[in-house]
Coordinates of C-alpha atoms in Angstrom, one line a residue:
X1089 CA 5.5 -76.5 -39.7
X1090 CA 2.3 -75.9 -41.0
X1091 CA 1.5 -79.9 -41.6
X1092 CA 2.5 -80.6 -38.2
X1093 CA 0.0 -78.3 -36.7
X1094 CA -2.6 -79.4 -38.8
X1095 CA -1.6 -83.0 -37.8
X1096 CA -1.6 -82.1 -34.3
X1097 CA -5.3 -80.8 -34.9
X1098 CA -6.5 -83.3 -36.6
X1099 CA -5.4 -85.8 -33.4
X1100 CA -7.6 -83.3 -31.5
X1101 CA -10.1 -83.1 -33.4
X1102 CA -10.8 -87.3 -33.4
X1103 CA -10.3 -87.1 -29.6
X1104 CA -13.0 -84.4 -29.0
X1105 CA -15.1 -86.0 -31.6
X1106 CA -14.7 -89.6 -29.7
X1107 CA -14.1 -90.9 -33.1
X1108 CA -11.3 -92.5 -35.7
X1109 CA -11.4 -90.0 -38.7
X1110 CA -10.2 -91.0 -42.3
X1111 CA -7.7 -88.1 -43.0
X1112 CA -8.3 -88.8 -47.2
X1113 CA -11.0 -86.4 -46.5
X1114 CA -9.2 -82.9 -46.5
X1115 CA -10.9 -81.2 -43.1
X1116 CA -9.5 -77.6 -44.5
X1117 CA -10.5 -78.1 -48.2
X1118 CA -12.2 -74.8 -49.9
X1119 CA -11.6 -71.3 -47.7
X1120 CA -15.4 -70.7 -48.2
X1121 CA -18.5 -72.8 -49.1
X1122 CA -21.7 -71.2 -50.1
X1123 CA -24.3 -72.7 -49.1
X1124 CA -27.1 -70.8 -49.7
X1125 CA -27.4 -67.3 -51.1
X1126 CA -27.9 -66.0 -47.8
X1127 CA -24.8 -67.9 -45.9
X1128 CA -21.5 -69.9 -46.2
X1129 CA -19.6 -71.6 -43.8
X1130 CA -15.2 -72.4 -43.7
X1131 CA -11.8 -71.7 -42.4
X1132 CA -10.9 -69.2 -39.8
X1133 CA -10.0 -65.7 -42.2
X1134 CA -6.3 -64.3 -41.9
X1135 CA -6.1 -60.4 -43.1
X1136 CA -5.1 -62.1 -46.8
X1137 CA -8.5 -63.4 -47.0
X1138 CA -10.5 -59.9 -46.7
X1139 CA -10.6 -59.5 -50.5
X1140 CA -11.7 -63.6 -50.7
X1141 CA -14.7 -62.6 -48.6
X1142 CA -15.7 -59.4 -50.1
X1143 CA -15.7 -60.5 -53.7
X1144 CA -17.8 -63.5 -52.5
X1145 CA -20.4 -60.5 -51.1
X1146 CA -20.1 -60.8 -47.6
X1147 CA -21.2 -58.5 -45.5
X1148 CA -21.8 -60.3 -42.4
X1149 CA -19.2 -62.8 -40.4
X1150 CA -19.8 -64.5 -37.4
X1151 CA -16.4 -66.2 -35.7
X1152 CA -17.4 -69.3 -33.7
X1153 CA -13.9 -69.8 -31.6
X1154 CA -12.3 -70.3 -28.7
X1155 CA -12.0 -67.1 -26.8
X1156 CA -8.0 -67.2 -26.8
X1157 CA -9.1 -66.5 -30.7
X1158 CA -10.8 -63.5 -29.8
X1159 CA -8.5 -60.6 -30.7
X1160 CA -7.2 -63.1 -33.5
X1161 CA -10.3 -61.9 -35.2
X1162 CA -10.8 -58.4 -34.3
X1163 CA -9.4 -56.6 -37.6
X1164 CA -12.4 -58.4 -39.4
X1165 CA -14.4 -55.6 -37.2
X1166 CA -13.2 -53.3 -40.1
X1167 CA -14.5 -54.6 -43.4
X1168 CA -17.8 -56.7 -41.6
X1169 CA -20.3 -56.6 -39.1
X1170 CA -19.0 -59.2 -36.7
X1171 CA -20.3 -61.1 -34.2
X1172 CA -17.7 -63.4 -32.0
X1173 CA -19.7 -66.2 -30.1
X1174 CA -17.2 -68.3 -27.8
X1175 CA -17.0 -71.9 -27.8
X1176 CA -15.1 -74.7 -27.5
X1177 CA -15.0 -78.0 -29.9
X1178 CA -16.0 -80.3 -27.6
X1179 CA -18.7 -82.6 -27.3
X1180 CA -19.8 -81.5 -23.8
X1181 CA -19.8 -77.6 -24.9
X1182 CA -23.2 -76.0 -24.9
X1183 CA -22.8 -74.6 -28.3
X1184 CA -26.7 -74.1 -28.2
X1185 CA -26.5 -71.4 -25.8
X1186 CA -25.4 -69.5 -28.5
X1187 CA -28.1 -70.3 -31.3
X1188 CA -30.0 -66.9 -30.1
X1189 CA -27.4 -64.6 -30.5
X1190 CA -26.4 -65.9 -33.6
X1191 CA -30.0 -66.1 -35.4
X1192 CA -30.5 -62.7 -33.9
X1193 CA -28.0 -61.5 -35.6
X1194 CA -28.6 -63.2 -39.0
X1195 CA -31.9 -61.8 -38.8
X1196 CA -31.0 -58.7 -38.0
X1197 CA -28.3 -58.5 -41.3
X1198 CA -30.8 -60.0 -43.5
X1199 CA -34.0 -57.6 -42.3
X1200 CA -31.6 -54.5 -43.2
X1201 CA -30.1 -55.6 -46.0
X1202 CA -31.6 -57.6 -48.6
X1203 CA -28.1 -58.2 -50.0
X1204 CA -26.4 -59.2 -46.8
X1205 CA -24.1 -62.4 -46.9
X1206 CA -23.2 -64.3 -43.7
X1207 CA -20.0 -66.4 -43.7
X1208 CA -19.9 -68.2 -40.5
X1209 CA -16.3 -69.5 -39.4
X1210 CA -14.5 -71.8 -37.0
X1211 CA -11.0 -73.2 -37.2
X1212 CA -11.6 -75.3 -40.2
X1213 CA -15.2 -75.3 -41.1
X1214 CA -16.4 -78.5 -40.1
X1215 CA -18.1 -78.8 -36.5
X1216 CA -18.9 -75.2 -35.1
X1217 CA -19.4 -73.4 -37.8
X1218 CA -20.9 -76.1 -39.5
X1219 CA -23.1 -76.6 -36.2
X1220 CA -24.8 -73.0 -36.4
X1221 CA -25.2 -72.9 -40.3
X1222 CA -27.6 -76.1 -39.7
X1223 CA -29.4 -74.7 -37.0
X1224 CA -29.7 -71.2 -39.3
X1225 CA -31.5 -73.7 -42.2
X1226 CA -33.6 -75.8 -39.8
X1227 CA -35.0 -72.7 -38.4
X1228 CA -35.5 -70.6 -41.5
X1229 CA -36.0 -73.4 -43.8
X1230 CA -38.3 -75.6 -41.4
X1231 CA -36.0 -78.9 -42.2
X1232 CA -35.2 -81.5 -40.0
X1233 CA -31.4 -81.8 -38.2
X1234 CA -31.0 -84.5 -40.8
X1235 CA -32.1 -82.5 -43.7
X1236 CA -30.5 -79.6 -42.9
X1237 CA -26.7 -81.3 -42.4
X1238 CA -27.0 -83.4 -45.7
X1239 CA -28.0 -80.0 -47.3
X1240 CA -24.7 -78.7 -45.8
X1241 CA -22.6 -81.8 -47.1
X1242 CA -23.7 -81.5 -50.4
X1243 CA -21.7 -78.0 -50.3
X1244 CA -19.0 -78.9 -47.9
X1245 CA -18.3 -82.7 -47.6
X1246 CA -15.9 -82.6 -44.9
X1247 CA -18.6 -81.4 -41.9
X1248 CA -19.0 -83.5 -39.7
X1249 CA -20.7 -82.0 -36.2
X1250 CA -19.2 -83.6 -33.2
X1251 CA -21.7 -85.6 -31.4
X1252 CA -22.6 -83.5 -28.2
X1253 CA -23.3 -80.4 -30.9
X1254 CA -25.3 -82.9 -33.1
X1255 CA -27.1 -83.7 -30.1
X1256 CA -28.3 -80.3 -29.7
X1257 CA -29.3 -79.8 -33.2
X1258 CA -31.8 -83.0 -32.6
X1259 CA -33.4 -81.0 -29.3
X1260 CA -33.4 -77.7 -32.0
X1261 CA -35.6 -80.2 -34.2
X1262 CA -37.7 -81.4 -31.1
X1263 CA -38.1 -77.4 -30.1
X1264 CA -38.8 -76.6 -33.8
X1265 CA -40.9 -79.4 -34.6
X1266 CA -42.7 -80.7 -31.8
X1267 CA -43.9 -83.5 -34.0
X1268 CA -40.5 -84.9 -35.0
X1269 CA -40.0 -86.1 -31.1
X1270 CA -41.8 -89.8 -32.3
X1271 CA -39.7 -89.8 -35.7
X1272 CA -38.4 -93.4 -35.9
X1273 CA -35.7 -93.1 -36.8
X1274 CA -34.8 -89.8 -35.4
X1275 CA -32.6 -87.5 -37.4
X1276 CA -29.5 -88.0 -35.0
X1277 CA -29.6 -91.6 -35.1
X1278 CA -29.7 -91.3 -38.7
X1279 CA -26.4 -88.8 -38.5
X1280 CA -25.0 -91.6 -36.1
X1281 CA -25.4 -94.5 -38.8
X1282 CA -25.3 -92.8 -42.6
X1283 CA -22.3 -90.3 -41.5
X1284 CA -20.8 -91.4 -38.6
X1285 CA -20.9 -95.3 -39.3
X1286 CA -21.5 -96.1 -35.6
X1287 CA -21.2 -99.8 -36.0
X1288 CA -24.3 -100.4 -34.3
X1289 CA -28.1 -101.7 -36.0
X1290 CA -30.4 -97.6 -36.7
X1291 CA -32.8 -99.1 -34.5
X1292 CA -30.3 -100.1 -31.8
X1293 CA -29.5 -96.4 -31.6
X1294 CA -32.8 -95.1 -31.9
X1295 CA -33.6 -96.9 -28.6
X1296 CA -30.4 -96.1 -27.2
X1297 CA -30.7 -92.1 -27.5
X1298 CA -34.6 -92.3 -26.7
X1299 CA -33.3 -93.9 -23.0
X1300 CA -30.8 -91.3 -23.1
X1301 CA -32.7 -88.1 -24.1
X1302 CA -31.0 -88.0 -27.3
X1303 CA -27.6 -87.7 -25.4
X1304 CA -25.4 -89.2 -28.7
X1305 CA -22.3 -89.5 -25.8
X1306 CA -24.7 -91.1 -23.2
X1307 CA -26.7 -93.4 -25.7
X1308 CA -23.4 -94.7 -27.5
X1309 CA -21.5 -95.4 -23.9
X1310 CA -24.8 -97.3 -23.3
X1311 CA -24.4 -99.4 -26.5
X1312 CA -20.5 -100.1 -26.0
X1313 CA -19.8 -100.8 -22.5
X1314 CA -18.7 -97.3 -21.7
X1315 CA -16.7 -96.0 -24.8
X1316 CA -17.4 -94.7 -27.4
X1317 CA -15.9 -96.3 -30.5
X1318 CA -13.5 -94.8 -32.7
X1319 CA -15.7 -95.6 -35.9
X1320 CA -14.2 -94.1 -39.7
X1321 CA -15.9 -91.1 -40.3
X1322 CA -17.9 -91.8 -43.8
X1323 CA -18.0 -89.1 -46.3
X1324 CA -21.5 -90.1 -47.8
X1325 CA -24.7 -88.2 -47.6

């Protein structure tokens, strides 16, 4: 039972992503991924998973989920500060509208308490949570999208934004960085090429998503004649 719903979810998850997935690459892998001192990212937290968190030092979770999830997560309300930001895995979601509450309330845990711990979840760890956890570095850490996400691979390999949230994250670099708007190549064409293997030239997508106001969905229909390829997602950095 439980392989078929994870198969079910992967099929879902290469449909919202647009893309053809290679399933070698475990999507649940480790519970929990530190990535920095301050933060980890991974797998939506059952009750049997409390003790996993709290030997780990967290002190902080935010659930990034579907709202149907909601009460799912409630009982972590009694161990952590929680914070529950609703959104859906799909690349037309505006996952950004969320970045404010979410680095308000990193902030917040971090300013008053040197020791506080985030662990930031979705289903699986590997576009939502992921998503947030590379805003939280490019913000605090002053990196590029690009930067930022490899920094995340290197701890968790399976991540893999969907394209409308990696998107976002480049217009969080532009909003950040106001000097990064002429980088050539930018760092969502670079996520396009190196991670995605969008079988298309770096500078082909560069112009692409320049046209398209580094809309990844936009840009790519562009390039392809109106779909958007079902590339092999690659699992290098």
């Amino acid at each position: 039972f439980a392989a078929g719903m994870f198969g079910r979810f992967a099929e879902r998850l290469k449909a919202v992503l647009g893309f053809g997935l290679d399933f070698s690459v475990d999507l649940r892998g480790d519970f929990l991924s530190e990535i920095t001192p301050i933060v980890s990212l991974g797998a939506r937290p059952n009750r049997e998973r409390v003790e996993t968190l709290k030997l780990a030092g967290v002190t902080h979770v935010v659930s990034c989920l579907t709202e149907e999830h909601r009460s799912q997560t409630a009982f972590l309300q009694e161990d952590f500060q929680h914070l529950f930001l609703g959104v859906d895995d799909g690349m037309h979601q505006d996952i950004a509208a969320s970045f404010a509450r979410f680095f308000d309330f990193a902030e917040a845990a971090v300013g008053s308490d040197p020791k506080a711990k985030l662990f930031v979840h979705c289903e699986v760890g590997v576009s939502r949570s992921a998503t947030l956890v590379t805003a939280f570095l490019m913000k605090t850490e002053k990196l590029s999208f690009f930067e930022a996400l490899s920094r995340v691979r290197s701890k968790r390999i399976q991540v893999l934004p969907n394209i409308g949230f990696a998107s976002q994250l480049q217009r969080l670099e532009h909003e950040l960085q106001p000097h990064s708007v002429n980088a050539d190549p930018s760092s969502l064409a670079q996520y396009l090429r190196q991670v995605c293997n969008a079988p298309a030239e770096i500078e082909v997508l560069q112009a692409a998503l320049e046209r398209h106001g580094y809309d990844a969905p936009a840009a790519l229909r562009t390039i392809f004649g109106g779909e958007i390829p079902r590339v092999v997602q690659g699992v290098r950095v």
